[in-house]
Coordinates of C-alpha atoms in Angstrom, one line a residue:
M43 CA 82.2 171.7 114.8
L44 CA 80.0 168.7 115.7
S45 CA 81.7 165.3 116.8
R46 CA 80.6 162.3 115.1
P47 CA 79.4 159.6 118.2
A48 CA 81.9 156.8 118.8
M49 CA 81.0 153.9 117.0
R50 CA 80.3 150.9 119.2
L51 CA 81.6 147.7 118.5
P52 CA 78.8 144.9 118.6
R53 CA 79.7 142.7 121.8
P54 CA 80.9 138.9 121.4
R55 CA 78.0 136.4 121.2
M56 CA 79.1 133.6 123.7
G57 CA 77.9 130.0 123.8
Q58 CA 79.3 127.1 125.5
F59 CA 78.7 123.5 124.6
Q60 CA 79.0 120.1 126.4
M61 CA 81.0 117.6 124.4
P62 CA 80.2 114.1 125.6
A63 CA 82.9 111.2 126.9
P64 CA 83.0 109.3 123.9
V65 CA 81.6 106.4 125.5
G66 CA 80.5 105.1 121.6
G67 CA 83.8 103.6 121.4
L68 CA 86.4 103.7 118.7
N69 CA 85.0 104.6 115.0
L70 CA 87.3 103.4 112.1
R71 CA 84.2 102.9 110.0
D72 CA 82.4 106.2 109.6
S73 CA 82.7 109.4 107.7
I74 CA 85.0 111.7 109.5
A75 CA 82.5 114.4 108.9
Q76 CA 79.3 112.0 109.6
M77 CA 80.6 110.3 112.7
P78 CA 78.4 109.8 115.7
G79 CA 79.6 112.7 118.7
T80 CA 79.6 110.2 121.1
D81 CA 82.0 108.1 119.0
A82 CA 85.7 108.7 118.8
L83 CA 88.6 108.7 116.1
V84 CA 91.5 108.0 118.6
L85 CA 91.2 106.7 122.0
N86 CA 93.6 104.4 123.1
N87 CA 93.9 103.3 126.8
W88 CA 90.4 104.1 127.9
V89 CA 87.7 101.4 129.0
P90 CA 84.5 103.0 127.3
Q91 CA 81.8 102.8 129.9
D92 CA 77.9 103.2 130.0
S93 CA 78.2 107.3 130.4
Y94 CA 82.0 107.9 130.8
L95 CA 85.5 106.8 129.7
E96 CA 87.7 104.8 132.5
L97 CA 91.6 104.5 132.7
R98 CA 92.6 100.6 131.8
G99 CA 94.2 98.7 134.4
G100 CA 98.0 98.3 134.7
H101 CA 100.4 95.5 135.0
A102 CA 102.7 94.3 137.5
S103 CA 105.2 91.2 137.3
H104 CA 104.0 87.8 138.4
A105 CA 106.1 85.1 137.8
T106 CA 109.4 84.9 136.0
G107 CA 111.8 82.4 135.0
V108 CA 109.9 80.5 132.0
G109 CA 113.0 80.9 130.2
S110 CA 112.0 81.6 126.2
T111 CA 108.8 83.5 124.9
V112 CA 105.6 82.3 127.0
R113 CA 103.5 80.5 123.7
G114 CA 100.2 79.6 125.3
F115 CA 98.8 78.5 128.8
L116 CA 96.9 76.2 130.2
L117 CA 94.3 76.3 133.1
W118 CA 93.1 73.3 135.5
A119 CA 89.9 74.5 137.7
A120 CA 88.9 72.2 139.9
P121 CA 85.3 71.7 141.0
N122 CA 86.2 73.1 144.4
G123 CA 87.4 76.1 143.5
T124 CA 91.4 75.4 143.3
Q125 CA 92.6 76.4 139.8
R126 CA 96.5 76.1 138.5
L127 CA 97.8 77.8 135.6
F128 CA 100.7 76.5 133.4
A129 CA 102.9 78.5 131.1
A130 CA 104.3 77.0 128.0
S131 CA 107.3 78.2 126.5
Q132 CA 108.8 76.4 123.3
T133 CA 110.1 73.3 124.9
A134 CA 108.3 72.7 128.8
L135 CA 105.2 73.5 131.1
Y136 CA 106.0 75.5 134.1
N137 CA 103.4 76.4 137.2
V138 CA 102.8 80.0 137.1
S139 CA 99.8 80.0 139.9
S140 CA 102.3 81.4 142.6
A141 CA 104.1 85.0 142.0
G142 CA 107.7 84.4 141.8
A143 CA 110.4 82.7 140.1
V144 CA 109.0 79.4 138.5
G145 CA 110.7 76.0 139.8
A146 CA 111.9 73.6 137.5
A147 CA 109.4 72.4 134.4
V148 CA 106.8 70.5 135.1
R149 CA 107.1 68.9 131.8
S150 CA 109.9 69.1 129.6
G151 CA 111.3 68.0 126.2
M152 CA 107.7 69.7 124.1
S153 CA 107.4 71.8 121.2
N154 CA 104.2 73.8 122.9
L155 CA 103.9 76.4 119.9
N156 CA 100.4 76.0 119.4
I157 CA 99.3 74.2 122.8
N158 CA 95.7 74.5 123.8
G159 CA 93.6 72.5 126.6
I160 CA 90.4 72.4 127.9
N161 CA 88.8 71.1 131.2
F162 CA 86.8 67.9 131.4
T163 CA 85.0 66.2 134.4
T164 CA 84.4 62.6 134.6
S165 CA 83.0 60.5 137.4
G166 CA 86.8 59.9 138.0
G167 CA 87.9 63.6 138.4
S168 CA 88.3 66.9 137.0
Y169 CA 91.1 67.1 134.6
L170 CA 93.1 69.6 131.9
V171 CA 93.1 68.1 128.4
S172 CA 96.0 69.4 126.1
V173 CA 96.9 69.0 122.6
N174 CA 99.6 71.1 120.3
G175 CA 99.7 68.6 117.4
V176 CA 103.5 67.4 117.8
D177 CA 103.4 65.6 121.2
P178 CA 101.0 63.3 122.5
M179 CA 98.0 64.5 124.4
L180 CA 98.8 65.3 128.0
V181 CA 96.3 65.2 131.1
Y182 CA 96.6 66.7 134.1
N183 CA 94.4 65.2 137.2
G184 CA 95.6 68.1 139.8
S185 CA 98.8 66.5 140.7
S186 CA 100.7 65.3 137.6
F187 CA 100.6 65.2 133.6
S188 CA 100.0 61.6 131.9
E189 CA 99.9 60.6 128.7
P190 CA 96.5 58.7 128.3
S191 CA 96.5 56.0 125.6
I192 CA 94.6 56.7 122.4
T193 CA 94.0 54.4 119.8
G194 CA 92.9 54.6 116.3
Y195 CA 94.6 57.6 115.7
P196 CA 98.2 59.3 116.9
S197 CA 97.3 61.6 119.4
N198 CA 100.1 63.6 118.6
D199 CA 99.0 64.8 115.4
F200 CA 95.8 66.6 117.7
I201 CA 96.3 70.4 117.5
Y202 CA 92.8 71.2 118.6
V203 CA 90.3 69.9 121.3
H204 CA 86.8 71.2 122.2
S205 CA 84.1 69.2 124.8
H206 CA 80.9 68.6 123.6
K207 CA 77.9 67.3 125.5
S208 CA 80.1 65.0 127.5
R209 CA 82.4 64.1 124.8
L210 CA 85.8 65.1 123.6
W211 CA 86.6 66.5 120.0
F212 CA 89.7 66.7 118.6
A213 CA 91.1 68.3 115.0
A214 CA 94.0 66.6 113.4
I215 CA 96.8 69.1 112.3
A216 CA 96.4 69.5 108.6
S217 CA 93.7 67.2 108.3
T218 CA 90.0 67.1 107.3
K219 CA 88.9 64.4 109.6
A220 CA 87.6 65.3 113.1
Y221 CA 88.2 62.6 116.0
Y222 CA 86.0 61.9 119.1
L223 CA 86.1 59.5 122.0
E224 CA 83.4 57.8 123.8
P225 CA 81.0 59.8 126.3
S226 CA 83.2 61.0 129.5
A227 CA 86.4 59.4 128.1
I228 CA 89.8 60.9 128.2
A229 CA 91.3 57.7 126.8
G230 CA 90.3 54.7 124.5
P231 CA 89.5 54.6 120.7
A232 CA 89.3 57.7 118.7
A233 CA 86.1 57.3 115.9
E234 CA 87.0 59.4 112.4
F235 CA 84.5 61.9 111.7
E236 CA 85.2 63.1 107.7
V237 CA 83.8 66.5 107.2
G238 CA 86.2 67.8 104.5
N239 CA 83.6 66.2 102.1
Q240 CA 81.5 69.4 102.8
F241 CA 84.2 72.0 103.0
T242 CA 83.1 73.5 99.4
K243 CA 86.3 75.9 99.4
G244 CA 88.5 73.3 100.2
G245 CA 91.0 73.5 103.3
Y246 CA 91.5 71.6 106.3
L247 CA 89.5 71.7 109.7
V248 CA 91.0 74.1 112.2
G249 CA 88.8 74.6 115.3
I250 CA 85.9 73.1 116.5
G251 CA 83.0 75.0 118.9
T252 CA 79.5 74.9 120.2
I253 CA 76.7 77.2 119.3
S254 CA 73.6 77.6 121.8
R255 CA 70.6 78.5 120.4
D256 CA 69.1 79.1 124.0
G257 CA 71.8 80.5 125.4
G258 CA 72.8 77.9 127.5
Q259 CA 75.6 74.9 127.6
A260 CA 75.1 71.0 127.3
S261 CA 71.5 71.5 126.6
S262 CA 69.2 69.9 123.9
D263 CA 69.9 72.7 121.4
D264 CA 73.6 72.9 121.6
L265 CA 75.1 72.8 118.1
L266 CA 78.8 71.6 117.3
A267 CA 80.2 73.5 114.4
F268 CA 83.5 72.5 112.6
I269 CA 85.7 75.6 111.3
S270 CA 87.6 75.0 108.1
S271 CA 90.9 77.0 107.4
R272 CA 89.0 78.7 104.8
G273 CA 86.1 79.8 106.6
E274 CA 83.2 77.6 106.4
G275 CA 81.6 76.5 109.2
V276 CA 79.7 72.8 109.3
V277 CA 77.4 72.9 111.7
Y278 CA 75.8 69.7 113.3
E279 CA 72.9 69.1 116.0
G280 CA 72.5 65.6 118.3
D281 CA 74.5 63.6 120.8
D282 CA 76.1 60.3 118.6
P283 CA 77.9 61.1 115.2
A284 CA 77.5 57.1 115.1
S285 CA 74.0 57.1 114.7
A286 CA 72.0 58.5 111.8
A287 CA 68.9 58.9 114.1
T288 CA 70.4 61.6 116.2
W289 CA 73.0 63.2 114.5
N290 CA 71.9 65.8 111.9
R291 CA 73.6 68.4 109.5
L292 CA 71.9 71.8 109.8
G293 CA 74.2 73.5 107.1
I294 CA 77.1 74.9 105.4
Y295 CA 78.0 78.5 106.1
S296 CA 80.7 80.6 104.9
A297 CA 82.9 83.2 106.2
S298 CA 86.4 84.5 105.7
P299 CA 89.4 82.4 107.0
P300 CA 90.0 82.6 110.8
I301 CA 93.0 83.8 112.3
Q302 CA 95.7 81.3 113.1
R303 CA 94.6 79.1 115.8
R304 CA 93.4 80.9 119.1
F305 CA 90.0 82.6 117.3
L306 CA 87.4 80.9 119.1
V307 CA 85.7 82.2 122.2
T308 CA 82.1 81.3 123.4
I309 CA 80.2 84.1 124.9
G310 CA 76.8 84.2 126.3
G311 CA 76.5 80.8 124.5
D312 CA 77.4 82.4 120.9
L313 CA 80.4 81.5 119.2
S314 CA 82.6 84.5 118.2
I315 CA 85.0 83.6 115.5
L316 CA 87.8 85.9 114.7
T317 CA 88.4 86.2 110.9
E318 CA 90.6 88.4 108.5
T319 CA 87.6 90.6 108.2
G320 CA 86.4 90.8 112.2
I321 CA 84.9 88.8 114.4
I322 CA 81.8 86.9 113.0
S323 CA 78.7 85.7 115.1
G324 CA 78.1 81.8 114.7
R325 CA 74.5 82.5 115.3
Q326 CA 74.4 85.5 113.0
L327 CA 76.2 83.4 110.3
M328 CA 73.4 80.5 110.3
M329 CA 71.0 83.5 109.7
G330 CA 72.2 85.2 106.7
D331 CA 74.9 84.6 104.3
R332 CA 78.6 86.1 104.9
I333 CA 78.0 89.4 103.7
A334 CA 75.0 89.8 106.1
A335 CA 77.2 88.7 108.7
E336 CA 80.2 90.8 108.3
R337 CA 77.5 93.8 108.2
T338 CA 76.7 92.9 111.5
A339 CA 79.6 91.9 112.8
I340 CA 80.4 93.3 116.7
T341 CA 83.5 94.6 114.8
D342 CA 81.8 96.8 112.3
K343 CA 83.1 99.8 113.6
I344 CA 86.9 98.6 113.9
N345 CA 87.1 96.4 110.7
R346 CA 88.9 99.0 108.9
G347 CA 91.7 98.8 111.4
L348 CA 91.8 95.2 111.8
K349 CA 92.2 94.1 108.2
A350 CA 94.8 96.9 108.2
A351 CA 96.5 95.0 111.3
F352 CA 96.0 91.6 109.6
A353 CA 97.5 93.1 106.3
S354 CA 100.9 94.3 108.4
Y355 CA 101.3 91.4 111.0
G356 CA 99.3 88.4 110.2
S357 CA 101.7 86.3 109.7
N358 CA 103.2 87.1 113.5
A359 CA 102.8 84.5 116.0
G360 CA 100.4 85.7 119.2
W361 CA 96.7 86.3 117.6
Q362 CA 94.6 85.4 120.4
L363 CA 90.7 86.5 120.9
T364 CA 89.9 86.4 124.5
Y365 CA 87.3 87.3 126.8
Y366 CA 87.4 88.8 130.0
A367 CA 84.4 88.0 132.1
R368 CA 85.0 89.9 134.9
A369 CA 85.2 93.3 133.4
S370 CA 83.2 92.4 130.2
L371 CA 85.9 93.2 128.1
L372 CA 86.4 91.1 124.5
M373 CA 89.6 91.4 123.2
I374 CA 91.6 90.8 120.2
N375 CA 95.6 90.5 120.9
I376 CA 97.4 91.6 117.5
P377 CA 101.4 90.8 117.7
T378 CA 103.2 93.8 116.0
S379 CA 106.4 92.5 116.4
S380 CA 108.3 89.1 117.9
S381 CA 108.2 90.7 121.1
T382 CA 105.6 93.9 121.1
A383 CA 101.8 94.2 120.8
S384 CA 98.7 95.8 121.0
Q385 CA 94.8 95.1 121.6
Y386 CA 91.9 96.1 120.1
V387 CA 89.1 95.7 123.4
M388 CA 85.3 96.0 123.3
N389 CA 83.1 96.3 126.2
T390 CA 80.4 93.6 125.7
R391 CA 77.9 95.5 127.6
T392 CA 77.8 98.4 125.5
G393 CA 79.5 97.1 122.1
A394 CA 82.4 100.1 122.7
W395 CA 85.7 99.3 121.1
S396 CA 89.2 101.2 121.8
T397 CA 92.7 100.2 121.9
F398 CA 95.5 99.1 124.5
S399 CA 98.9 99.6 124.4
G400 CA 101.7 98.9 126.6
L401 CA 100.8 95.5 127.0
N402 CA 103.3 93.6 124.8
G403 CA 101.4 90.3 125.7
T404 CA 102.6 87.0 123.4
S405 CA 99.5 85.0 125.0
W406 CA 96.9 85.4 127.6
A407 CA 95.1 83.7 130.4
Y408 CA 92.7 83.9 133.0
L409 CA 93.6 82.6 136.5
N410 CA 90.9 83.1 139.4
E411 CA 89.1 85.1 136.6
D412 CA 92.0 87.7 136.8
P413 CA 94.0 88.3 133.2
Y414 CA 97.7 87.2 132.6
F415 CA 99.8 87.6 130.0
G416 CA 103.4 86.4 129.0
N417 CA 106.0 88.1 127.1
S418 CA 108.8 87.2 124.8
L419 CA 111.5 87.2 127.5
G420 CA 109.6 84.3 129.9
T421 CA 107.7 86.4 132.2
V422 CA 104.4 86.3 133.2
Y423 CA 102.6 89.1 134.1
R424 CA 99.3 90.0 135.9
A425 CA 97.2 92.8 134.1
D426 CA 94.4 94.9 134.8
Y427 CA 96.3 95.2 138.5
G428 CA 96.5 99.0 140.0
K429 CA 97.2 101.9 137.9
Q430 CA 100.4 101.4 136.9
D431 CA 102.6 100.0 134.2
L432 CA 105.4 98.1 135.8
G433 CA 105.2 101.1 138.4
S434 CA 105.6 103.5 136.0
A435 CA 102.7 105.9 134.8
I436 CA 99.8 104.9 132.2
T437 CA 99.1 107.5 129.3
T438 CA 96.2 107.6 127.5
E439 CA 95.1 109.3 124.0
M440 CA 91.9 110.5 123.0
K441 CA 90.2 112.4 120.0
P442 CA 86.7 112.3 119.9
A443 CA 84.3 113.2 116.7
F444 CA 84.2 116.5 115.2
Q445 CA 81.7 119.0 116.8
R446 CA 79.6 121.7 115.1
L447 CA 79.3 123.9 118.3
N448 CA 78.0 127.0 116.4
G449 CA 75.5 125.1 114.2
G450 CA 77.4 124.6 111.4
G451 CA 78.7 128.4 111.5
L452 CA 82.2 130.2 112.0
F453 CA 83.0 130.6 115.8
R454 CA 86.5 130.8 117.9
M455 CA 87.2 129.0 120.5
T456 CA 88.4 129.9 123.9
K457 CA 88.1 128.0 126.8
I458 CA 87.9 123.8 127.2
R459 CA 87.2 122.4 130.4
P460 CA 87.7 118.6 130.9
N461 CA 85.5 116.9 133.7
F462 CA 87.3 114.4 135.5
T463 CA 86.6 112.2 138.5
A464 CA 90.3 111.1 139.7
G465 CA 92.6 110.2 142.6
N466 CA 94.6 112.9 142.0
T467 CA 94.7 116.3 139.7
I468 CA 95.3 115.9 136.0
S469 CA 97.1 117.9 133.6
P470 CA 95.9 116.9 130.1
G471 CA 98.1 118.0 127.0
I472 CA 95.4 119.2 124.5
K473 CA 95.2 120.5 121.2
V474 CA 92.2 121.5 119.2
D475 CA 91.8 120.3 115.4
V476 CA 89.2 122.0 113.9
D477 CA 87.5 121.3 110.4
Y478 CA 88.6 117.6 109.9
R479 CA 92.1 118.6 110.2
D480 CA 94.6 115.9 112.4
S481 CA 97.4 117.2 115.0
T482 CA 99.1 115.5 117.8
P483 CA 99.2 117.2 121.1
A484 CA 102.8 118.7 121.4
I485 CA 105.6 117.3 124.0
P486 CA 106.3 119.3 126.5
T487 CA 104.2 122.6 125.3
D488 CA 100.9 120.9 126.4
Q489 CA 101.7 120.1 129.6
F490 CA 103.2 116.8 128.6
P491 CA 103.4 114.4 130.4
A492 CA 101.2 115.4 132.8
Y493 CA 100.7 113.3 135.4
A494 CA 101.5 113.8 139.7
S495 CA 101.8 110.7 142.2
A496 CA 99.2 109.9 144.9
T497 CA 99.9 112.0 147.2
G498 CA 98.9 112.1 151.5
S499 CA 98.8 110.0 153.9
I500 CA 97.7 106.6 154.9
Y501 CA 94.4 107.0 157.0
G502 CA 95.8 106.2 160.6
S503 CA 99.5 107.2 160.0
G504 CA 100.0 110.8 159.5
A505 CA 98.8 113.5 162.3
W506 CA 95.6 114.8 162.0
G507 CA 95.5 118.9 161.0
T508 CA 98.7 118.5 159.7
N509 CA 99.4 115.8 157.0
L510 CA 97.0 115.7 154.1
W511 CA 95.0 112.1 153.2
A512 CA 95.8 110.5 150.0
A513 CA 93.0 111.1 147.2
S514 CA 90.4 108.4 147.5
L515 CA 90.7 105.5 144.7
A516 CA 86.8 106.6 143.8
G517 CA 88.3 110.1 142.9
N518 CA 87.2 113.8 143.2
P519 CA 85.9 116.1 140.6
F520 CA 88.9 118.0 138.4
A521 CA 87.3 120.5 136.1
N522 CA 89.5 123.3 135.3
W523 CA 89.1 125.7 132.4
I524 CA 92.1 125.8 130.1
D525 CA 92.8 128.6 127.5
A526 CA 92.5 127.4 124.1
S527 CA 92.2 129.3 120.7
A528 CA 91.2 127.9 117.5
I529 CA 88.9 129.0 114.4
G530 CA 87.0 126.7 112.5
N531 CA 83.1 125.5 111.8
A532 CA 84.0 122.3 113.6
A533 CA 86.1 121.1 116.8
A534 CA 87.5 118.2 117.9
I535 CA 89.6 118.1 121.2
H536 CA 92.9 115.7 120.9
M537 CA 93.9 114.9 124.3
V538 CA 96.8 113.1 126.1
T539 CA 97.2 112.5 129.9
S540 CA 99.7 110.7 132.1
T541 CA 98.6 109.5 135.4
D542 CA 100.7 107.4 137.9
G543 CA 98.9 105.0 140.4
F544 CA 95.1 106.3 140.4
N545 CA 92.1 106.3 138.4
V546 CA 90.7 108.3 136.1
I547 CA 87.3 108.9 135.0
L548 CA 86.3 111.3 131.9
N549 CA 82.8 112.3 132.1
A550 CA 82.7 115.2 129.4
I551 CA 84.2 118.3 128.0
D552 CA 83.0 121.8 128.3
V553 CA 84.1 124.3 125.5
Q554 CA 83.3 127.9 125.3
F555 CA 83.5 129.8 122.1
E556 CA 82.3 133.1 120.3
K557 CA 79.8 133.3 117.4
A558 CA 81.1 134.3 114.3
Q559 CA 78.1 136.7 113.6
G560 CA 78.8 140.5 114.1
L561 CA 82.4 139.6 115.2
A562 CA 85.7 140.1 113.2
L563 CA 87.3 137.0 114.3

């Protein structure tokens, strides 16, 4: 009897693919099937750097006892490097320059909801000039606050202050007029300059800013922009608005309405304007129309999310555009309630966006170039400080764009290996999403929470050959294979981490898979 030879099954054809860290940042614009592989569908509490993701900094309590919601900050910065930070509650100002409980209010009986200020140096000294639309204008000289005498218009109606070419300019509450003082003056007559007759869409003046055509400041190329509540900008060049020979209107430009009062930030000589449809560049707005400016806006990739946030939370107090120069981060604070907030954050060197959560700021400021924020309970926190949130772990979430691992053909994923550089071991919670589906890593089946406190002894305190040295801040490589099972034509790795007290960098994610050809999957 003849025997039939045993049938040989084809050996699996294996493949390996390295998914880059999504350094292109959050992308809420492109189709889920057409998104670049370096972008992300979810990217929370990570900062996209040039070639890796880095865990955001933590925060710790700095000053307590402001008494109520921190409505704003004022910073006085002297030429000798001395700085003082003042936090504004609803009714008072407190010196929060030093850590610990604040003392008595340095100014009481106020209404500080919309307070803002600017530093202004003259031959007489270095001053902090502040207004809030209710109380008289305040000037701080390094030792005390005073109310300078302003004639021609009541200074308690000033809601916005700006310095341009050695002259203070003001916007008044619900007014179409701007007001300005004499050069290098912090008191005296306030002259009137009407801009409302150029606001073709109506509204009133809400902000004043400087746009530099050459990237510098206080140069002859600096332009003055008046921004209306309807999003129009009237731009002038010149030094003296009373002189027809030196004062010239360059144009009227239209954008979407700005969001609340803290919507202007100057970066590299350009004026960034936070509007209901994204952040518009003053230079780009002057070069084209509104649609072109929105299309080239730095928020282009996140505009959909920003519009949704404004639709849900636009009436909440606390919207703010701010720039953290030391870390090259531009941040939009979004008040999701009276006591909670989230942030959209952009690396200004790369243009990549992410989101932050767990930093419930009602207002933000910078002292000695470090970021601080206040909350609804009257506490001021230092941000980007350590790698813990109030002594607890920082949680991240990431989902890069979908990748076609087998050239669009069917595959079965078998293993995943995140490539970390960290100060301790990382045990991420991971789900594999295939074919453009969405899921969330489960608790606790995906090893979540996944953290371990930094272990080991401080150098010089342990016994040689017995104790372990703590992992360095720079960290060590961690790349462990994790079993995975997923079948599809495209895949995305949905990953969460929770780390306590050490830095984490994600460099890439390796995946192994079996190709469908010749396999009965």
